[in-house]
Coordinates of C-alpha atoms and ligand atoms in Angstrom, one line a residue:
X1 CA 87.0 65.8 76.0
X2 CA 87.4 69.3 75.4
X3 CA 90.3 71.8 75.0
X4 CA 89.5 73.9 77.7
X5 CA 90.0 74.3 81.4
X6 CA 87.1 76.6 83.2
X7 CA 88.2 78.2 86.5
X8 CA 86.2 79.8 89.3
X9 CA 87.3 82.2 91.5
X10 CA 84.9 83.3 94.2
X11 CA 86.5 85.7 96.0
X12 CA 85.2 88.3 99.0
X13 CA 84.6 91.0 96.6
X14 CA 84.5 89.8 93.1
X15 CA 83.8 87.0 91.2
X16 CA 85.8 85.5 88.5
X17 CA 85.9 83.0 86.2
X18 CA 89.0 82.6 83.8
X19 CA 88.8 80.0 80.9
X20 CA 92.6 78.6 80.0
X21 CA 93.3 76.3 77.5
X22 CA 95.2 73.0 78.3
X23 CA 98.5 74.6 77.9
X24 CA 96.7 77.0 81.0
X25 CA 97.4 79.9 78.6
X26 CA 94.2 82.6 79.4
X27 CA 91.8 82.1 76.7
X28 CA 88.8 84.4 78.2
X29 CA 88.6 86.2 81.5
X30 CA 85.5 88.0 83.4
X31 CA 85.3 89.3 86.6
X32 CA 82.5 91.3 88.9
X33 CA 82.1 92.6 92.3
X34 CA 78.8 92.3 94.8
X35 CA 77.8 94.2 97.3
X36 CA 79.3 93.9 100.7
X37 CA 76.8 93.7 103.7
X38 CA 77.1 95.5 107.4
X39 CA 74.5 95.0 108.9
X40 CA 75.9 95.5 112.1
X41 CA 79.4 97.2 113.5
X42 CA 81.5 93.9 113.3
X43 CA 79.1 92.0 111.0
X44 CA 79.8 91.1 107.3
X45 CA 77.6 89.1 105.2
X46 CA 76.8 87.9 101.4
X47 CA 73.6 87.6 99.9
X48 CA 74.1 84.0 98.6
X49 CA 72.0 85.3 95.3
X50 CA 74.4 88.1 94.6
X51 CA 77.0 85.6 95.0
X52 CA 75.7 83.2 92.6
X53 CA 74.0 85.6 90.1
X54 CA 77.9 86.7 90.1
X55 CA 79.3 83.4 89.3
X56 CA 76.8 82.6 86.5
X57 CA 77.5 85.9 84.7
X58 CA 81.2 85.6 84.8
X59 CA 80.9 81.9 83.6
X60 CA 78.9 82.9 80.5
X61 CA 80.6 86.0 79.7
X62 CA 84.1 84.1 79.6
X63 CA 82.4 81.2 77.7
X64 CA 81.2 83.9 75.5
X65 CA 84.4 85.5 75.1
X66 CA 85.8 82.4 74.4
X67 CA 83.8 81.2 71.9
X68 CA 83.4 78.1 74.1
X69 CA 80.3 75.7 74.6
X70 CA 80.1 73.1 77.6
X71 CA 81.7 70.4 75.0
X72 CA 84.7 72.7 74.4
X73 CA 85.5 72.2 78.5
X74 CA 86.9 69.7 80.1
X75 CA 86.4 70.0 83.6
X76 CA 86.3 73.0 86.1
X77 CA 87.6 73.9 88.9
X78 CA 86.6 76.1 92.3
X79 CA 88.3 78.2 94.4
X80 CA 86.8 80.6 96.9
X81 CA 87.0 82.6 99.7
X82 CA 87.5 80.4 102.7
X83 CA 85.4 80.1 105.6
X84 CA 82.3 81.9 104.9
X85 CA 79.2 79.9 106.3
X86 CA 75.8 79.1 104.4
X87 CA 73.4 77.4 104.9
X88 CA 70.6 76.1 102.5
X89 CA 67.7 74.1 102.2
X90 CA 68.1 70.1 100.3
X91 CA 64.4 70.6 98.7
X92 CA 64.6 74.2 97.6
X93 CA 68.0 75.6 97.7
X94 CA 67.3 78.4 99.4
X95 CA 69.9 80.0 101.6
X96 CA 67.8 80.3 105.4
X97 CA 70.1 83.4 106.3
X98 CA 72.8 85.7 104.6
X99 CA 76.3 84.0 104.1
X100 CA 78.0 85.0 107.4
X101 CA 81.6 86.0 106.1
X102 CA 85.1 85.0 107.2
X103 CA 85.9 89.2 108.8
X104 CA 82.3 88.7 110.6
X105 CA 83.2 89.1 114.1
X106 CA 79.7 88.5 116.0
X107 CA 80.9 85.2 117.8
X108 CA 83.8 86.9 119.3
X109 CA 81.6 86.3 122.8
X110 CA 81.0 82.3 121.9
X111 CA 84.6 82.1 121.0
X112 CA 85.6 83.5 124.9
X113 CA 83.6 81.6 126.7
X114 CA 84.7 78.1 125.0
X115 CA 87.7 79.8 125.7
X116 CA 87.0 80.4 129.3
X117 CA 86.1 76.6 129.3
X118 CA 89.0 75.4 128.6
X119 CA 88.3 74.0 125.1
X120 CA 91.2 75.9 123.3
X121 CA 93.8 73.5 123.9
X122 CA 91.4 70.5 122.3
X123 CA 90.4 72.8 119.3
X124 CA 94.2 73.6 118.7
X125 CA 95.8 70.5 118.6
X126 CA 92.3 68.6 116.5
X127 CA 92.2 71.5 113.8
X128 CA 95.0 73.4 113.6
X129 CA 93.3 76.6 114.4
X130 CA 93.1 79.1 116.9
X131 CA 89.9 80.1 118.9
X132 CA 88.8 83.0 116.4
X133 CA 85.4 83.8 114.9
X134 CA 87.2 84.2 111.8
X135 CA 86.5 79.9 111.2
X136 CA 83.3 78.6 110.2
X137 CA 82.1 76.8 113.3
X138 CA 80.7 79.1 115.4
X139 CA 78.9 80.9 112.1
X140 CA 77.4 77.9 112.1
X141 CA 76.1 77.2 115.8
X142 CA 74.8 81.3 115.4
X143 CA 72.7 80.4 112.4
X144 CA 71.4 77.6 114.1
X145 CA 70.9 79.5 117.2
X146 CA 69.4 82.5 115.9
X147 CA 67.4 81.7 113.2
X148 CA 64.0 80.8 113.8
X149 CA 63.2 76.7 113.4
X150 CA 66.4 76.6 111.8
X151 CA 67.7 74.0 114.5
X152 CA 64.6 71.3 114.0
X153 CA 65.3 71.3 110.3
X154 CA 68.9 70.6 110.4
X155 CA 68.1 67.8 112.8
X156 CA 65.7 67.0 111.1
X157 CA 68.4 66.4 107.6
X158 CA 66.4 68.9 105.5
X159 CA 69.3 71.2 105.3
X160 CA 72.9 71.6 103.9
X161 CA 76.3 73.9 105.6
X162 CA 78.9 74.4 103.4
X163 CA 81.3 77.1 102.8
X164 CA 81.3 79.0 99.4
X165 CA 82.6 75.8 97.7
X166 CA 80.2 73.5 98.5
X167 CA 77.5 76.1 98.2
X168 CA 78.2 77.1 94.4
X169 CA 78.8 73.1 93.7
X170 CA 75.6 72.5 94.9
X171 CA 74.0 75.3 93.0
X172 CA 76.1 74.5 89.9
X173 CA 74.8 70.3 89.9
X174 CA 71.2 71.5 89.8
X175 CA 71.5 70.1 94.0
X176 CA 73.1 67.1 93.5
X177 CA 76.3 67.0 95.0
X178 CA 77.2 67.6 98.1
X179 CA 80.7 68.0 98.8
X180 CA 83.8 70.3 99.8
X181 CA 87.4 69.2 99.9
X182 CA 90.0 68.7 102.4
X183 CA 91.5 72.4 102.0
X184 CA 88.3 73.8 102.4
X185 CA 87.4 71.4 105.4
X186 CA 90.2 72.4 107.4
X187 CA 89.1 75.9 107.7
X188 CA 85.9 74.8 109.5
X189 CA 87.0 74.4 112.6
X190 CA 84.9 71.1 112.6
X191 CA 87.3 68.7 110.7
X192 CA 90.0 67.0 112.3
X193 CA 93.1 67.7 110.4
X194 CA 95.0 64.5 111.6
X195 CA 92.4 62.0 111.1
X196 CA 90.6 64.1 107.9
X197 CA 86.8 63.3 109.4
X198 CA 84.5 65.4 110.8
X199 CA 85.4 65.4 114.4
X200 CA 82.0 64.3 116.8
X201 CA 84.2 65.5 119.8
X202 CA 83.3 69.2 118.1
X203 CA 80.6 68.8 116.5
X204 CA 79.4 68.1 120.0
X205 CA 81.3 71.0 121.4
X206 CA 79.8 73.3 119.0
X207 CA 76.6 71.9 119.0
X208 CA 76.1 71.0 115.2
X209 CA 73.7 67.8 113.3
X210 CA 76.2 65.8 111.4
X211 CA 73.2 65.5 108.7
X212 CA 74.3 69.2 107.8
X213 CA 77.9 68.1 106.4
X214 CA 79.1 67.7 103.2
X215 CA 81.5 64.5 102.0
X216 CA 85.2 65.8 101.9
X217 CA 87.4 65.1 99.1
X218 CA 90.9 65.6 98.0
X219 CA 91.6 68.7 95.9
X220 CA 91.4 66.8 92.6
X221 CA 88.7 64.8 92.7
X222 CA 85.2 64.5 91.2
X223 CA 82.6 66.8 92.6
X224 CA 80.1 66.2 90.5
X225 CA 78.6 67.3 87.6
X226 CA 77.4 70.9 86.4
X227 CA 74.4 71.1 84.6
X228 CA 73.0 74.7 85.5
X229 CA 72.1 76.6 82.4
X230 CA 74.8 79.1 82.7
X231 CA 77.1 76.6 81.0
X232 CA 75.1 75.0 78.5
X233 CA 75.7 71.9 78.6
X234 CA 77.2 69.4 81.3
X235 CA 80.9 70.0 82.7
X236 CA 82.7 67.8 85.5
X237 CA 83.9 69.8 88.8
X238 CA 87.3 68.2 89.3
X239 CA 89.4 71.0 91.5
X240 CA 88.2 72.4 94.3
X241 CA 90.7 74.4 96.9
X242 CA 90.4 77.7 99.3
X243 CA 91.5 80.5 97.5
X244 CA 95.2 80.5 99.5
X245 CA 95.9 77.0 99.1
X246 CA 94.8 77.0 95.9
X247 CA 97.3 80.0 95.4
X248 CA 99.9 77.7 96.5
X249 CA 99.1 74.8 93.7
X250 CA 99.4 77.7 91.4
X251 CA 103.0 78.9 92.4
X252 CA 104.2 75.1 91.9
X253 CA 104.4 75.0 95.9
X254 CA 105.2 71.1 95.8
X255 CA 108.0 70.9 98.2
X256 CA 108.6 71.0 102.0
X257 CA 110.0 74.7 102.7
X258 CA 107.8 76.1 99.9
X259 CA 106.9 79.4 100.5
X260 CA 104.5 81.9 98.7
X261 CA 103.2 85.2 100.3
X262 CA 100.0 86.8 98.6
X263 CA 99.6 90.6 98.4
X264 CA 95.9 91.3 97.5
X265 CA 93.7 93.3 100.2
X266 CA 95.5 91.6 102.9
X267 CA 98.8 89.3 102.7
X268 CA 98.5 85.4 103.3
X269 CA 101.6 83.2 103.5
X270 CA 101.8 79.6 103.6
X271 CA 104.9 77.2 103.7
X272 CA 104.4 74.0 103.1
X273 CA 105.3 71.6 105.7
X274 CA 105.6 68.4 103.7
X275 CA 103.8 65.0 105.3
X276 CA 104.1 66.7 109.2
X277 CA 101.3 68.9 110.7
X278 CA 103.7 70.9 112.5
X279 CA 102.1 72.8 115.5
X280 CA 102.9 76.2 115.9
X281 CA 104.5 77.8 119.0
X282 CA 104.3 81.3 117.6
X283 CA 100.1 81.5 116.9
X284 CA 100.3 80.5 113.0
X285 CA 97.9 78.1 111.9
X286 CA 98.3 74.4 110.9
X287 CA 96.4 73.9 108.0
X288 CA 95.8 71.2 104.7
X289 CA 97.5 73.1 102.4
X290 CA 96.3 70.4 99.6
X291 CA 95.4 66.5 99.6
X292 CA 96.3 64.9 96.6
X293 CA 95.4 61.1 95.8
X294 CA 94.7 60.6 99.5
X295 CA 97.9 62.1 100.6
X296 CA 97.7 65.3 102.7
X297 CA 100.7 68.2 102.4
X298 CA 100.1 70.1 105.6
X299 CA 101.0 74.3 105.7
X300 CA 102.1 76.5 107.8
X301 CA 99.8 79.9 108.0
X302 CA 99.9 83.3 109.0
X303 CA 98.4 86.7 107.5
X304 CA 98.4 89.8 108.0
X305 CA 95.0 91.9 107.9
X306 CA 96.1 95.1 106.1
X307 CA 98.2 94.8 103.2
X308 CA 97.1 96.4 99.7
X309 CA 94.3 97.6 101.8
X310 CA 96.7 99.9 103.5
X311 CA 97.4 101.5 100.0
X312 CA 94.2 101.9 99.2
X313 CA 94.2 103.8 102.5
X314 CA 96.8 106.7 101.1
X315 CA 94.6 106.8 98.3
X316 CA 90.9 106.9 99.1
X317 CA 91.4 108.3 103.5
X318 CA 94.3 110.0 103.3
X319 CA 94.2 110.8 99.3
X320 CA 98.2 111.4 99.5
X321 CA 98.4 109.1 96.2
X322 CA 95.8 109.1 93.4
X323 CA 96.6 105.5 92.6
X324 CA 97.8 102.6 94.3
X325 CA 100.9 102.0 91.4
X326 CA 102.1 105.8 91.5
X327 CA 103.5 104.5 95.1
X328 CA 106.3 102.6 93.4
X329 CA 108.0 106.1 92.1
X330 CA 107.5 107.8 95.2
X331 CA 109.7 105.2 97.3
X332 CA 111.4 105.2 94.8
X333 CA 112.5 109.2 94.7
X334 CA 112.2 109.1 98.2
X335 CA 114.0 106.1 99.4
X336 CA 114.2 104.1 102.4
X337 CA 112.4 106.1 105.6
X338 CA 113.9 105.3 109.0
X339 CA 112.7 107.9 110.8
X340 CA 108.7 107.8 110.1
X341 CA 107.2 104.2 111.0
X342 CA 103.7 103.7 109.9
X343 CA 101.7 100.8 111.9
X344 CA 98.8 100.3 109.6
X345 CA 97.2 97.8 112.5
X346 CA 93.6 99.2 111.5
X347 CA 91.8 96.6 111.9
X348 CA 94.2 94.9 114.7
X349 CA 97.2 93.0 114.6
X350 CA 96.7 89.2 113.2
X351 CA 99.9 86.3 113.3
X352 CA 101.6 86.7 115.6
X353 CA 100.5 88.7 117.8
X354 CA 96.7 88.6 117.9
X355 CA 95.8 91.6 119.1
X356 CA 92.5 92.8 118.2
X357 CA 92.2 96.0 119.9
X358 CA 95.8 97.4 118.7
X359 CA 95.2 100.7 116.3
X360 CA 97.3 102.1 113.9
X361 CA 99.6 104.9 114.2
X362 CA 102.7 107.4 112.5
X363 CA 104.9 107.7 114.6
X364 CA 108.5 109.4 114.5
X365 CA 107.3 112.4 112.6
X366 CA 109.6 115.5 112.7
X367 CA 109.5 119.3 111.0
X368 CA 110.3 118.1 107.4
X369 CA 108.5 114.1 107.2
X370 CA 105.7 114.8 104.3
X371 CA 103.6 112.6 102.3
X372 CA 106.0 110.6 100.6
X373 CA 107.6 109.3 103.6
X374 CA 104.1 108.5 104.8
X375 CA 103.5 106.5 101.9
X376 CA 107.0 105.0 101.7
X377 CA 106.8 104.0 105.7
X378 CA 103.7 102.1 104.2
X379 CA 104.8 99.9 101.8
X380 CA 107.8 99.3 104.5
X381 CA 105.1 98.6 107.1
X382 CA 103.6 95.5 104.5
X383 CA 107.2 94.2 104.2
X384 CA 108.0 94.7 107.9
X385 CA 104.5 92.5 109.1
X386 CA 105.7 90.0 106.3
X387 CA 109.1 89.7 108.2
X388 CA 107.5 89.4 111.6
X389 CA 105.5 86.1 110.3
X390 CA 108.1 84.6 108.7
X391 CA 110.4 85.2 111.8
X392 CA 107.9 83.3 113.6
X393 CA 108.0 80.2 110.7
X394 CA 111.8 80.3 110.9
X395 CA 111.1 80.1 114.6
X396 CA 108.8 77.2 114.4
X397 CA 111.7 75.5 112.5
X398 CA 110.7 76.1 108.9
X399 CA 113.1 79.2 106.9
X400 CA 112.5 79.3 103.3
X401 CA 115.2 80.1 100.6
X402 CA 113.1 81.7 98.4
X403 CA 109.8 83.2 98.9
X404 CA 106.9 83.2 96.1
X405 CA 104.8 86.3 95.7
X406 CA 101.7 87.0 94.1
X407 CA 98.6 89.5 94.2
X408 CA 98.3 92.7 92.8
X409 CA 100.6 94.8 95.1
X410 CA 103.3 92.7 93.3
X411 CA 103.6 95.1 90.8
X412 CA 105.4 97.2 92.7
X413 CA 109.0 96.4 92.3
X414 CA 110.4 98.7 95.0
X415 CA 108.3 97.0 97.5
X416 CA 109.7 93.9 96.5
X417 CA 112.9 94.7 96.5
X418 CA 112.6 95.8 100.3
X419 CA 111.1 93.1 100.8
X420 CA 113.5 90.9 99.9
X421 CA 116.1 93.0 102.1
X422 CA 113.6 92.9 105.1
X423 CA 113.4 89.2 104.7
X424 CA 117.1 88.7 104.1
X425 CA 115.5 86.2 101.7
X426 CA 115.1 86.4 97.7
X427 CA 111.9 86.9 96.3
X428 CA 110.1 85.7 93.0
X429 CA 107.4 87.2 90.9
X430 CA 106.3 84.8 88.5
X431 CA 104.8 85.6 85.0
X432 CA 101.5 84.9 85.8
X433 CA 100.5 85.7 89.0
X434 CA 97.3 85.1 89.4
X435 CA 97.8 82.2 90.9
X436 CA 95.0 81.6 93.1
X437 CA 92.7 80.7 89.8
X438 CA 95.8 79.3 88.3
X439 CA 95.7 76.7 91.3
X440 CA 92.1 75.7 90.6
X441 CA 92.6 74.7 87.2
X442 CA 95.5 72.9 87.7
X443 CA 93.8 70.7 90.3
X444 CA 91.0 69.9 88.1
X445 CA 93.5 69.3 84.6
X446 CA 95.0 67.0 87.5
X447 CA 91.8 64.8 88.1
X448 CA 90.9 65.5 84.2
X449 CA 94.3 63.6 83.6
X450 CA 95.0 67.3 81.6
X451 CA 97.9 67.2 84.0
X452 CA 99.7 63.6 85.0
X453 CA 102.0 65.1 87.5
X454 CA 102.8 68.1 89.7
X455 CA 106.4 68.4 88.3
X456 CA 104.8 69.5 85.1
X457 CA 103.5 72.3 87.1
X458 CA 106.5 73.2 88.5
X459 CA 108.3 73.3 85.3
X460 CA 105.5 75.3 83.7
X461 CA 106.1 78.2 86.5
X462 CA 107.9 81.0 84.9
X463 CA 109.9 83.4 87.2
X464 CA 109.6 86.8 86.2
X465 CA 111.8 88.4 88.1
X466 CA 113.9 87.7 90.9
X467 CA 114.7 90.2 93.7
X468 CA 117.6 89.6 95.9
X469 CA 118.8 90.9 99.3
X470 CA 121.0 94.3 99.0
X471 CA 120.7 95.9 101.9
X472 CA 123.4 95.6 105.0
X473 CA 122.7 93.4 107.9
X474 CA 122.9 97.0 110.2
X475 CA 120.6 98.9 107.7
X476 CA 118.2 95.8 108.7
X477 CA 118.3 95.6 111.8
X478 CA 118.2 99.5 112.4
X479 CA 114.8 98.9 110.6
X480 CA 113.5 96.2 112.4
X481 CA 114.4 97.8 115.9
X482 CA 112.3 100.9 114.9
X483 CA 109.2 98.9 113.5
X484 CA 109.5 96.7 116.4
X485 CA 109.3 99.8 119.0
X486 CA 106.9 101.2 117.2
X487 CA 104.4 97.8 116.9
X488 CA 105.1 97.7 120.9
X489 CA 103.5 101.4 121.7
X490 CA 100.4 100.6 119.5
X491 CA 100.0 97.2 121.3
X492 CA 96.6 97.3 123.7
X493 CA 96.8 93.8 124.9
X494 CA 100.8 93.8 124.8
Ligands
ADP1 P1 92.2 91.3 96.1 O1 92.2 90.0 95.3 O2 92.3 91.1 97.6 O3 91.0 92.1 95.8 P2 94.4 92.1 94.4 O4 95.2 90.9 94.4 O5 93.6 92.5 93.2 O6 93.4 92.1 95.7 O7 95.3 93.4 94.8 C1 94.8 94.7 94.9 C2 95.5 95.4 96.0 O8 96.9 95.7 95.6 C3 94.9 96.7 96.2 O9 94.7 96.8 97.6 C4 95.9 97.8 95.8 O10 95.9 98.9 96.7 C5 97.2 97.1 95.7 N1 98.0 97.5 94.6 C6 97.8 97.3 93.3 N2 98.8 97.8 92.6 C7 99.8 98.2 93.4 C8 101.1 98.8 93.3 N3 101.6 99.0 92.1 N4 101.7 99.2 94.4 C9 101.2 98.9 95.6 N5 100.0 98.4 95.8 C10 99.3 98.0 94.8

C-alpha cells in the first residue's frame, strides 16, 4: 500500500505539496506561487490553469525529491483555499470564466439587496454564515449571470461548480469524480449546515441548477482516484478539508473548547464547538469544522483580515523593517508601547465588527514615538484584534484554556508572548506548524486506515513552546482601553 502520505496544499498564493511518510515525518516538500489577478478595483481572480499547472509541478517535484513513484503513496489528501468559485465544463474541463476568489468583492450589491429583502435571517440560521461576498454563492449566480450562455448549459447538466477542492479532484481523476466535503460545503453558502444537504430553499434564493453540485463527503473519505500523469501512476484522494479546518485536524483540535489561531497573511481562529452548531450573537461564523464517519464537529469562526500582512506592510510601504523576523528584536529592545496604537484596518475591520469602510490609522504619536514603536504597536495591534474575537467567543459561551497557534508570524516569540498576556490565556506553538497540510494528510492516513484514531493525532502533537500570561491585569486592561479608543475613532459605520 505504500509508505507515503502525499499532501496538497492549494493555497491563495502558492501551491504546495508536502510528501510525509506514515510516521507524517516531511519526506519531500515543494511549493510555488501564481499570479494574482485585478481585474477590477475589488475583483480578485485565478486563472484555473495557473492554478493547476501549480499543483502538478509541485506534485512531481516532491515526488521527485522523494524518490517516490505512485506505488510508494498511499493516498492523498487536499486542502485549499476556501470559497473560491469555478466553474467548468463535464465534456472538456475547461473552466468557462476565471476562478472568482474568496477577497473578490463584486457581489457586494447582490449581497445588499438580499439583504434588503429580508433573506439574512434565513441564510444565518441554514448556513452559519453571514451575508458577505466573501462565500461562494453569489460567485456563483455572477458567473451564471454574466457569462454568456453560461446559464442554459448549467441547466442544461453540461457543467460542474466547485470550489478549489473539487476543481483539482476533478482535474486530478482525469474528470471522474465529482465531489467536495462537508468542510468545504459549508463555506458555500448553499449547504445547509444542520441537515448537511444542499439546501433547495437557496439554491432557489440564489438562483442556482442543482445539476451544477458536487456529492459531499466527510473529511476522510474516498474521493476518487488520481490518474493524471503528474503522479505516474494511480493514487486514492482520501482527505479533503478547507485549509482552516484542515489546520485544526493538524493541531489535534479533537475536543469541545479547542482552540487554534493561524497567523499567515491574515489570522483565522476556530474553536471547536463539539456536536452543537452554536449560533453566534457577536458576528462569528458557525461553521463544519470537520465530519468524521458521518459525525459532524461544528466551529466557531472569526478572522481577522490583516495579520502577517500588516508586517509585510513595515517592510515593503513603510520599509521601517527590512524583514518581517528582524521585528521580534525590535519589540523586544523596545518593549511594550502604550502610548502609539496602530489600527492596521486596511482593508476594513472583519469579526466582530464588520466594518468594511473603517481605514487604518497611528494614532497617539508624540515628539519622541519613532519607528520602532510603530512596528512594536503592530505586532500589538495582531494580538489586540485576536483578543477582540476571542472576547466575543468567550462571549458566545465558549473560553479556551489554551490557545493553538500556527503560521509563519509564529516565529516571533515576543509576539506570542504578548499575546498570551493580551489573551490572559497561554499559548502553544507546536513543533511542526504547518499544520494546515499536516491536517490533510492526517485525514486521508485516516480513511487509508494509516491512522485508526484521532487520539493518535493528538498524542503525536508536540508542543514546542508554551507561553504563559505575565503581564498584570492593570497593564491589560490599560492596553485594551487604548486599542479599544483607538478601533472606535477609525470606525465609519460605528
Ligand atoms: P500565508 O500562508 O498566508 O502566505 P505564512 O503562514 O507563510 O502566510 O506566513 C507569512 C506571514 O508571516 C507574512 O505575512 C510575514 O510578514 C509574517 N512573518 C513571518 N515571519 C515573521 C516574524 N518572525 N515576525 C512577524 N511576522 C512574521
Amino acid at each position: 500500500m505504500g509508505s507515503y502520505l502525499l499532501a496538497i496544499d492549494q493555497g491563495t498564493s502558492s501551491s504546495r505539496t508536502v510528501i510525509y511518510d506514515h510516521a507524517t515525518s516531511v519526506v519531500a516538500s515543494a511549493q510555488q506561487e501564481f499570479p494574482q489577478i485585478y481585474p477590477q478595483p475589488g475583483w480578485v481572480e485565478h486563472d484555473p490553469e495557473a492554478i493547476w499547472a501549480s499543483v502538478r509541478a509541485v506534485t512531481e517535484k516532491a515526488m521527485h525529491d522523494a524518490a517516490a513513484s505512485a506505488p510508494d503513496i498511499t493516498a492523498i489528501g487536499i486542502t485549499n483555499q476556501r470559497e473560491t468559485t469555478l466553474v467548468w465544463d463535464r465534456e472538456t474541463g475547461a473552466c468557462v470564466y476565471n476562478a472568482i476568489v474568496w477577497q473578490d468583492r463584486r457581489t457586494a450589491d447582490s449581497c445588499r439587496s438580499l439583504q434588503l429583502d429580508g433573506h439574512e435571517a434565513t441564510i444565518a440560521s441554514k448556513t452559519g454564515l453571514r451575508l458577505d461576498p466573501y462565500f461562494s454563492a453569489t460567485k456563483l449566480a455572477w458567473i451564471l449571470d454574466n457569462v454568456d450562455g453560461v446559464r442554459a448549459r448549467a441547466e442544461a447538466g453540461s457543467l460542474a461548480f466547485g470550489t478549489v477542492d473539487s476543481f483539482l479532484l476533478w482535474r486530478l481523476s482525469g474528470g471522474k469524480a465529482h465531489a467536495t466535503d462537508a468542510s468545504n460545503a459549508s463555506r458555500t453558502m448553499l449547504f445547509n449546515i444542520h441537515t448537511q444537504q444542499w439546501d433547495d430553499e437557496l439554491l432557489q434564493l440564489f438562483n442556482i441548477p442543482r445539476q451544477l453540485l458536487p456529492d459531499v463527503k466527510d473529511c476522510a473519505a474516498e474521493f476518487g482516484v488520481a490518474t493524471d500523469p503528474c503522479l505516474g501512476g494511480n493514487i486514492p484522494v482520501l482527505g479533503m478539508a478547507g485549509d482552516q479546518q484542515a489546520a485544526l485536524v493538524g493541531q489535534a483540535g479533537f475536543e469541545s473548547g479547542m482552540t487554534k489561531s493561524t497567523y499567515g497573511t491574515g489570522c483565522f481562529v476556530i474553536a471547536n464547538t463539539g456536536r452543537e452548531a452554536l449560533e453566534s450573537q457577536n458576528k462569528l461564523l458557525t461553521t463544519v469544522a470537520m465530519r468524521l464517519n458521518g459525525e459532524v464537529t461544528y466551529g466557531l469562526e472569526g478572522s481577522v483580515f490583516v495579520a502577517g500582512s500588516a508586517i509585510q506592510w513595515l517592510r515593503d510601504e513603510m520599509k521601517i523593517v527590512g524583514s518581517a523576523p528582524e521585528t521580534e528584536a525590535i519589540a523586544q529592545r523596545t518593549g511594550v508601547v502604550d502610548d502609539v496604537i496602530v489600527v492596521p484596518a486596511f482593508a476594513g475591520l472583519g469579526a466582530p465588527y464588520w466594518d468594511p469602510d473603517a481605514r487604518g490609522a497611528i494614532l497617539g504619536l508624540s515628539r519622541g514615538s519613532g519607528s520602532d514603536q510603530v512596528i512594536t504597536a503592530t505586532l500589538q495591534a495582531v494580538a489586540y484584534q485576536t483578543h477582540d474575537l476571542i472576547a466575543a467567543m468567550a462571549d458566545d459561551g465558549i473560553s479556551p484554556a489554551v490557545i493553538r497557534v500556527d503560521g509563519g508570524m509564529v516565529a516571533n516569540n515576543w509576539f506570542l508572548q504578548f499575546l498570551a498576556d493580551i489573551l490572559d490565556t497561554p499559548v502553544e506553538r507546536p513543533v511542526n506548524v504547518e499544520s494546515t497540510v499536516l491536517g490533510a494528510a492526517y485525514l486521508a492516513a485516516f480513511t487509508a486506515g494509516v491512522l485508526q484514531s484521532s487520539e493518535q493525532i493528538s498524542s503525536n502533537w508536540r508542543c514546542d513552546s508554551r507561553f504563559d500570561p505575565l503581564m498584570s491585569s492593570d497593564q491589560r486592561t490599560k492596553l485594551l482601553n487604548g486599542w479599544t479608543a483607538a478601533v472606535s475613532r477609525i470606525r465609519a459605520n460605528g
